[in-house]
PDB file of C-alpha atoms in Angstrom:
ATOM      1  CA  MET A1435       0.000   0.000   0.000  1.00  0.00           C
ATOM      2  CA  ALA A1436       2.855   2.351  -0.678  1.00  0.00           C
ATOM      3  CA  ASP A1437       0.678   4.534  -2.910  1.00  0.00           C
ATOM      4  CA  ARG A1438      -1.992   5.123  -0.253  1.00  0.00           C
ATOM      5  CA  GLU A1439      -1.600   6.948   3.047  1.00  0.00           C
ATOM      6  CA  LEU A1440      -2.776   4.898   6.004  1.00  0.00           C
ATOM      7  CA  THR A1441      -4.763   6.664   8.668  1.00  0.00           C
ATOM      8  CA  THR A1442      -5.937   6.448  12.249  1.00  0.00           C
ATOM      9  CA  ARG A1443      -9.610   6.429  13.195  1.00  0.00           C
ATOM     10  CA  LYS A1444     -11.043   7.302  16.599  1.00  0.00           C
ATOM     11  CA  ILE A1445     -14.330   5.660  17.519  1.00  0.00           C
ATOM     12  CA  ARG A1446     -16.312   7.757  19.996  1.00  0.00           C
ATOM     13  CA  GLU A1447     -19.525   5.720  20.157  1.00  0.00           C
ATOM     14  CA  VAL A1448     -20.792   2.290  19.136  1.00  0.00           C
ATOM     15  CA  SER A1449     -22.670   3.656  16.100  1.00  0.00           C
ATOM     16  CA  GLU A1450     -19.338   4.558  14.483  1.00  0.00           C
ATOM     17  CA  ILE A1451     -18.034   0.965  14.483  1.00  0.00           C
ATOM     18  CA  GLY A1452     -19.617  -0.141  11.186  1.00  0.00           C
ATOM     19  CA  PRO A1453     -18.098   2.575   8.983  1.00  0.00           C
ATOM     20  CA  VAL A1454     -14.696   2.228  10.643  1.00  0.00           C
ATOM     21  CA  VAL A1455     -14.692  -1.549  10.137  1.00  0.00           C
ATOM     22  CA  GLY A1456     -15.593  -0.960   6.490  1.00  0.00           C
ATOM     23  CA  GLU A1457     -12.664   1.387   6.151  1.00  0.00           C
ATOM     24  CA  ALA A1458     -10.393  -1.173   7.815  1.00  0.00           C
ATOM     25  CA  TYR A1459     -11.548  -3.828   5.324  1.00  0.00           C
ATOM     26  CA  SER A1460     -10.430  -1.542   2.509  1.00  0.00           C
ATOM     27  CA  GLY A1461      -6.914  -1.589   3.938  1.00  0.00           C
ATOM     28  CA  ALA A1462      -6.832   2.160   4.585  1.00  0.00           C
ATOM     29  CA  LEU A1463      -6.314   2.074   8.367  1.00  0.00           C
ATOM     30  CA  SER A1464      -3.182   1.474  10.379  1.00  0.00           C
ATOM     31  CA  LYS A1465      -4.729   2.292  13.775  1.00  0.00           C
ATOM     32  CA  ILE A1466      -8.151   2.115  15.386  1.00  0.00           C
ATOM     33  CA  ASP A1467      -8.667   3.885  18.702  1.00  0.00           C
ATOM     34  CA  ALA A1468     -11.865   2.884  20.498  1.00  0.00           C
ATOM     35  CA  ALA A1469     -10.624   3.727  23.991  1.00  0.00           C
ATOM     36  CA  GLY A1470     -13.435   4.540  26.373  1.00  0.00           C
ATOM     37  CA  VAL A1471     -16.271   3.170  24.242  1.00  0.00           C
ATOM     38  CA  GLN A1472     -18.231   0.665  26.328  1.00  0.00           C
ATOM     39  CA  LEU A1473     -18.500  -2.418  24.133  1.00  0.00           C
ATOM     40  CA  ASP A1474     -21.110  -5.081  24.722  1.00  0.00           C
ATOM     41  CA  LEU A1475     -20.309  -8.444  23.137  1.00  0.00           C
ATOM     42  CA  PRO A1476     -22.037  -7.842  19.757  1.00  0.00           C
ATOM     43  CA  ALA A1477     -20.312  -4.452  19.335  1.00  0.00           C
ATOM     44  CA  CYS A1478     -17.016  -5.974  20.431  1.00  0.00           C
ATOM     45  CA  LYS A1479     -17.307  -8.773  17.854  1.00  0.00           C
ATOM     46  CA  GLN A1480     -18.269  -6.296  15.136  1.00  0.00           C
ATOM     47  CA  LEU A1481     -15.224  -4.144  15.852  1.00  0.00           C
ATOM     48  CA  LEU A1482     -12.874  -7.110  16.134  1.00  0.00           C
ATOM     49  CA  SER A1483     -14.045  -8.425  12.765  1.00  0.00           C
ATOM     50  CA  CYS A1484     -11.669  -5.892  11.195  1.00  0.00           C
ATOM     51  CA  LEU A1485      -8.791  -8.099  12.359  1.00  0.00           C
ATOM     52  CA  GLU A1486     -10.089 -10.910  10.171  1.00  0.00           C
ATOM     53  CA  GLY A1487     -11.016  -8.985   7.052  1.00  0.00           C
ATOM     54  CA  TYR A1488      -9.315  -8.126   3.827  1.00  0.00           C
ATOM     55  CA  GLY A1489      -7.028  -5.211   4.575  1.00  0.00           C
ATOM     56  CA  SER A1490      -6.326  -6.391   8.109  1.00  0.00           C
ATOM     57  CA  SER A1491      -2.714  -6.679   6.997  1.00  0.00           C
ATOM     58  CA  GLU A1492      -2.467  -2.888   7.323  1.00  0.00           C
ATOM     59  CA  LEU A1493      -4.011  -2.570  10.796  1.00  0.00           C
ATOM     60  CA  ASP A1494      -1.127  -2.680  13.259  1.00  0.00           C
ATOM     61  CA  THR A1495      -2.495  -0.839  16.321  1.00  0.00           C
ATOM     62  CA  LEU A1496      -5.770  -1.356  18.187  1.00  0.00           C
ATOM     63  CA  ASN A1497      -6.655   0.609  21.323  1.00  0.00           C
ATOM     64  CA  LEU A1498      -9.480  -0.973  23.300  1.00  0.00           C
ATOM     65  CA  ALA A1499      -8.580   0.498  26.698  1.00  0.00           C
ATOM     66  CA  TYR A1500     -11.497   1.240  29.037  1.00  0.00           C
ATOM     67  CA  CYS A1501     -13.999  -0.658  26.877  1.00  0.00           C
ATOM     68  CA  PHE A1502     -15.016  -3.019  29.709  1.00  0.00           C
ATOM     69  CA  MET A1503     -15.262  -6.035  27.365  1.00  0.00           C
ATOM     70  CA  GLY A1504     -14.931  -8.704  30.069  1.00  0.00           C
ATOM     71  CA  LEU A1505     -14.319 -12.405  29.464  1.00  0.00           C
ATOM     72  CA  GLY A1506     -16.531 -12.474  26.358  1.00  0.00           C
ATOM     73  CA  GLY A1507     -14.432  -9.723  24.798  1.00  0.00           C
ATOM     74  CA  ALA A1508     -11.195 -11.531  25.629  1.00  0.00           C
ATOM     75  CA  ASN A1509     -12.493 -14.690  23.942  1.00  0.00           C
ATOM     76  CA  ALA A1510     -13.690 -12.703  20.915  1.00  0.00           C
ATOM     77  CA  LEU A1511     -10.277 -11.063  20.665  1.00  0.00           C
ATOM     78  CA  VAL A1512      -8.470 -14.407  20.580  1.00  0.00           C
ATOM     79  CA  ASP A1513     -10.874 -15.699  17.907  1.00  0.00           C
ATOM     80  CA  ALA A1514     -10.448 -12.559  15.796  1.00  0.00           C
ATOM     81  CA  MET A1515      -6.654 -12.710  16.021  1.00  0.00           C
ATOM     82  CA  ASP A1516      -6.541 -16.231  14.577  1.00  0.00           C
ATOM     83  CA  GLY A1517      -4.511 -15.841  11.401  1.00  0.00           C
ATOM     84  CA  ASN A1518      -3.791 -12.138  11.899  1.00  0.00           C
ATOM     85  CA  SER A1519      -0.125 -11.371  11.382  1.00  0.00           C
ATOM     86  CA  ALA A1520      -0.172  -7.558  11.350  1.00  0.00           C
ATOM     87  CA  LEU A1521      -1.442  -6.355  14.736  1.00  0.00           C
ATOM     88  CA  THR A1522       1.647  -5.469  16.756  1.00  0.00           C
ATOM     89  CA  ASP A1523       0.268  -3.075  19.394  1.00  0.00           C
ATOM     90  CA  LEU A1524      -2.809  -3.993  21.434  1.00  0.00           C
ATOM     91  CA  ASP A1525      -4.130  -1.938  24.347  1.00  0.00           C
ATOM     92  CA  VAL A1526      -6.735  -3.755  26.429  1.00  0.00           C
ATOM     93  CA  GLN A1527      -6.227  -1.984  29.744  1.00  0.00           C
ATOM     94  CA  VAL A1528      -9.241  -1.698  32.059  1.00  0.00           C
ATOM     95  CA  ASN A1529     -11.477  -4.298  30.445  1.00  0.00           C
ATOM     96  CA  ASN A1530     -12.510  -6.359  33.474  1.00  0.00           C
ATOM     97  CA  PHE A1531     -10.704  -9.417  32.121  1.00  0.00           C
ATOM     98  CA  CYS A1532      -9.810 -10.760  35.603  1.00  0.00           C
ATOM     99  CA  ASP A1533      -7.951 -14.077  35.773  1.00  0.00           C
ATOM    100  CA  SER A1534     -10.227 -15.921  33.348  1.00  0.00           C
ATOM    101  CA  GLY A1535     -10.002 -13.204  30.677  1.00  0.00           C
ATOM    102  CA  VAL A1536      -6.223 -13.047  30.909  1.00  0.00           C
ATOM    103  CA  ALA A1537      -6.106 -16.856  30.771  1.00  0.00           C
ATOM    104  CA  ALA A1538      -8.243 -16.665  27.605  1.00  0.00           C
ATOM    105  CA  LEU A1539      -5.417 -14.679  25.968  1.00  0.00           C
ATOM    106  CA  VAL A1540      -2.913 -17.501  26.594  1.00  0.00           C
ATOM    107  CA  PRO A1541      -3.556 -19.318  23.280  1.00  0.00           C
ATOM    108  CA  LEU A1542      -2.916 -16.080  21.396  1.00  0.00           C
ATOM    109  CA  LEU A1543       0.286 -15.263  23.272  1.00  0.00           C
ATOM    110  CA  SER A1544       1.524 -18.862  23.044  1.00  0.00           C
ATOM    111  CA  ARG A1545       1.262 -19.048  19.261  1.00  0.00           C
ATOM    112  CA  PRO A1546       4.638 -19.277  17.538  1.00  0.00           C
ATOM    113  CA  ASN A1547       3.480 -16.650  15.026  1.00  0.00           C
ATOM    114  CA  CYS A1548       1.926 -14.228  17.533  1.00  0.00           C
ATOM    115  CA  PRO A1549       2.512 -10.795  15.942  1.00  0.00           C
ATOM    116  CA  LEU A1550       2.130  -8.725  19.118  1.00  0.00           C
ATOM    117  CA  LEU A1551       5.143  -6.640  20.111  1.00  0.00           C
ATOM    118  CA  LYS A1552       3.300  -4.520  22.710  1.00  0.00           C
ATOM    119  CA  LEU A1553       0.481  -5.622  25.009  1.00  0.00           C
ATOM    120  CA  HIS A1554      -1.083  -3.153  27.416  1.00  0.00           C
ATOM    121  CA  LEU A1555      -2.940  -5.311  29.930  1.00  0.00           C
ATOM    122  CA  GLY A1556      -2.921  -3.169  33.076  1.00  0.00           C
ATOM    123  CA  VAL A1557      -5.790  -2.733  35.521  1.00  0.00           C
ATOM    124  CA  ASN A1558      -7.615  -5.955  34.641  1.00  0.00           C
ATOM    125  CA  SER A1559      -7.760  -7.386  38.191  1.00  0.00           C
ATOM    126  CA  LEU A1560      -5.085  -9.937  37.446  1.00  0.00           C
ATOM    127  CA  GLY A1561      -4.723 -12.399  40.305  1.00  0.00           C
ATOM    128  CA  VAL A1562      -2.398 -15.298  40.989  1.00  0.00           C
ATOM    129  CA  ARG A1563      -4.091 -17.714  38.555  1.00  0.00           C
ATOM    130  CA  GLY A1564      -4.040 -15.150  35.755  1.00  0.00           C
ATOM    131  CA  ALA A1565      -0.417 -14.255  36.452  1.00  0.00           C
ATOM    132  CA  ILE A1566       0.601 -17.932  36.348  1.00  0.00           C
ATOM    133  CA  ALA A1567      -1.258 -18.440  33.046  1.00  0.00           C
ATOM    134  CA  LEU A1568       0.320 -15.306  31.583  1.00  0.00           C
ATOM    135  CA  ALA A1569       3.816 -16.320  32.733  1.00  0.00           C
ATOM    136  CA  GLY A1570       3.379 -19.721  31.094  1.00  0.00           C
ATOM    137  CA  ALA A1571       2.379 -18.128  27.795  1.00  0.00           C
ATOM    138  CA  LEU A1572       5.296 -15.717  27.885  1.00  0.00           C
ATOM    139  CA  GLN A1573       7.775 -18.570  28.222  1.00  0.00           C
ATOM    140  CA  SER A1574       6.977 -19.645  24.669  1.00  0.00           C
ATOM    141  CA  ASN A1575       6.518 -16.146  23.234  1.00  0.00           C
ATOM    142  CA  SER A1576       9.579 -14.765  21.478  1.00  0.00           C
ATOM    143  CA  THR A1577       8.027 -11.640  19.927  1.00  0.00           C
ATOM    144  CA  LEU A1578       6.445  -9.651  22.766  1.00  0.00           C
ATOM    145  CA  GLN A1579       8.768  -6.788  23.741  1.00  0.00           C
ATOM    146  CA  TYR A1580       6.523  -4.725  26.021  1.00  0.00           C
ATOM    147  CA  LEU A1581       3.953  -5.780  28.607  1.00  0.00           C
ATOM    148  CA  ASN A1582       2.231  -3.680  31.243  1.00  0.00           C
TER     149      ASN A1582
END
């Protein structure tokens, strides 16, 4: 896509997800920022579909901080990332993942081809079980360079 300038889109409310996902499918976006938009599971899945679509090879940054997606959102994220090789920066701070949501991310982080270089996971009520699951995944992850 050297002949087209990639852009960033900020989503301020759920009604903006559809057009932004359409733009992501076209391959025109490098970053989507949905920080602070409360996402129920259907809205979360709709937004995450851009990771699976044509053009997802251009989307390298996704900010989902403060979206309060919970365990369902963590599971949807792992499903949407299956086969994605472009997303390198993922911010999922303050999403009420708790131990089970963080544990749901283990298959993604354990993949030999996991593209993530930065994972912002702070303030998700991570307990001992979640920390143990995360530590296990990181033992086999050779790409992640930043974790908070």
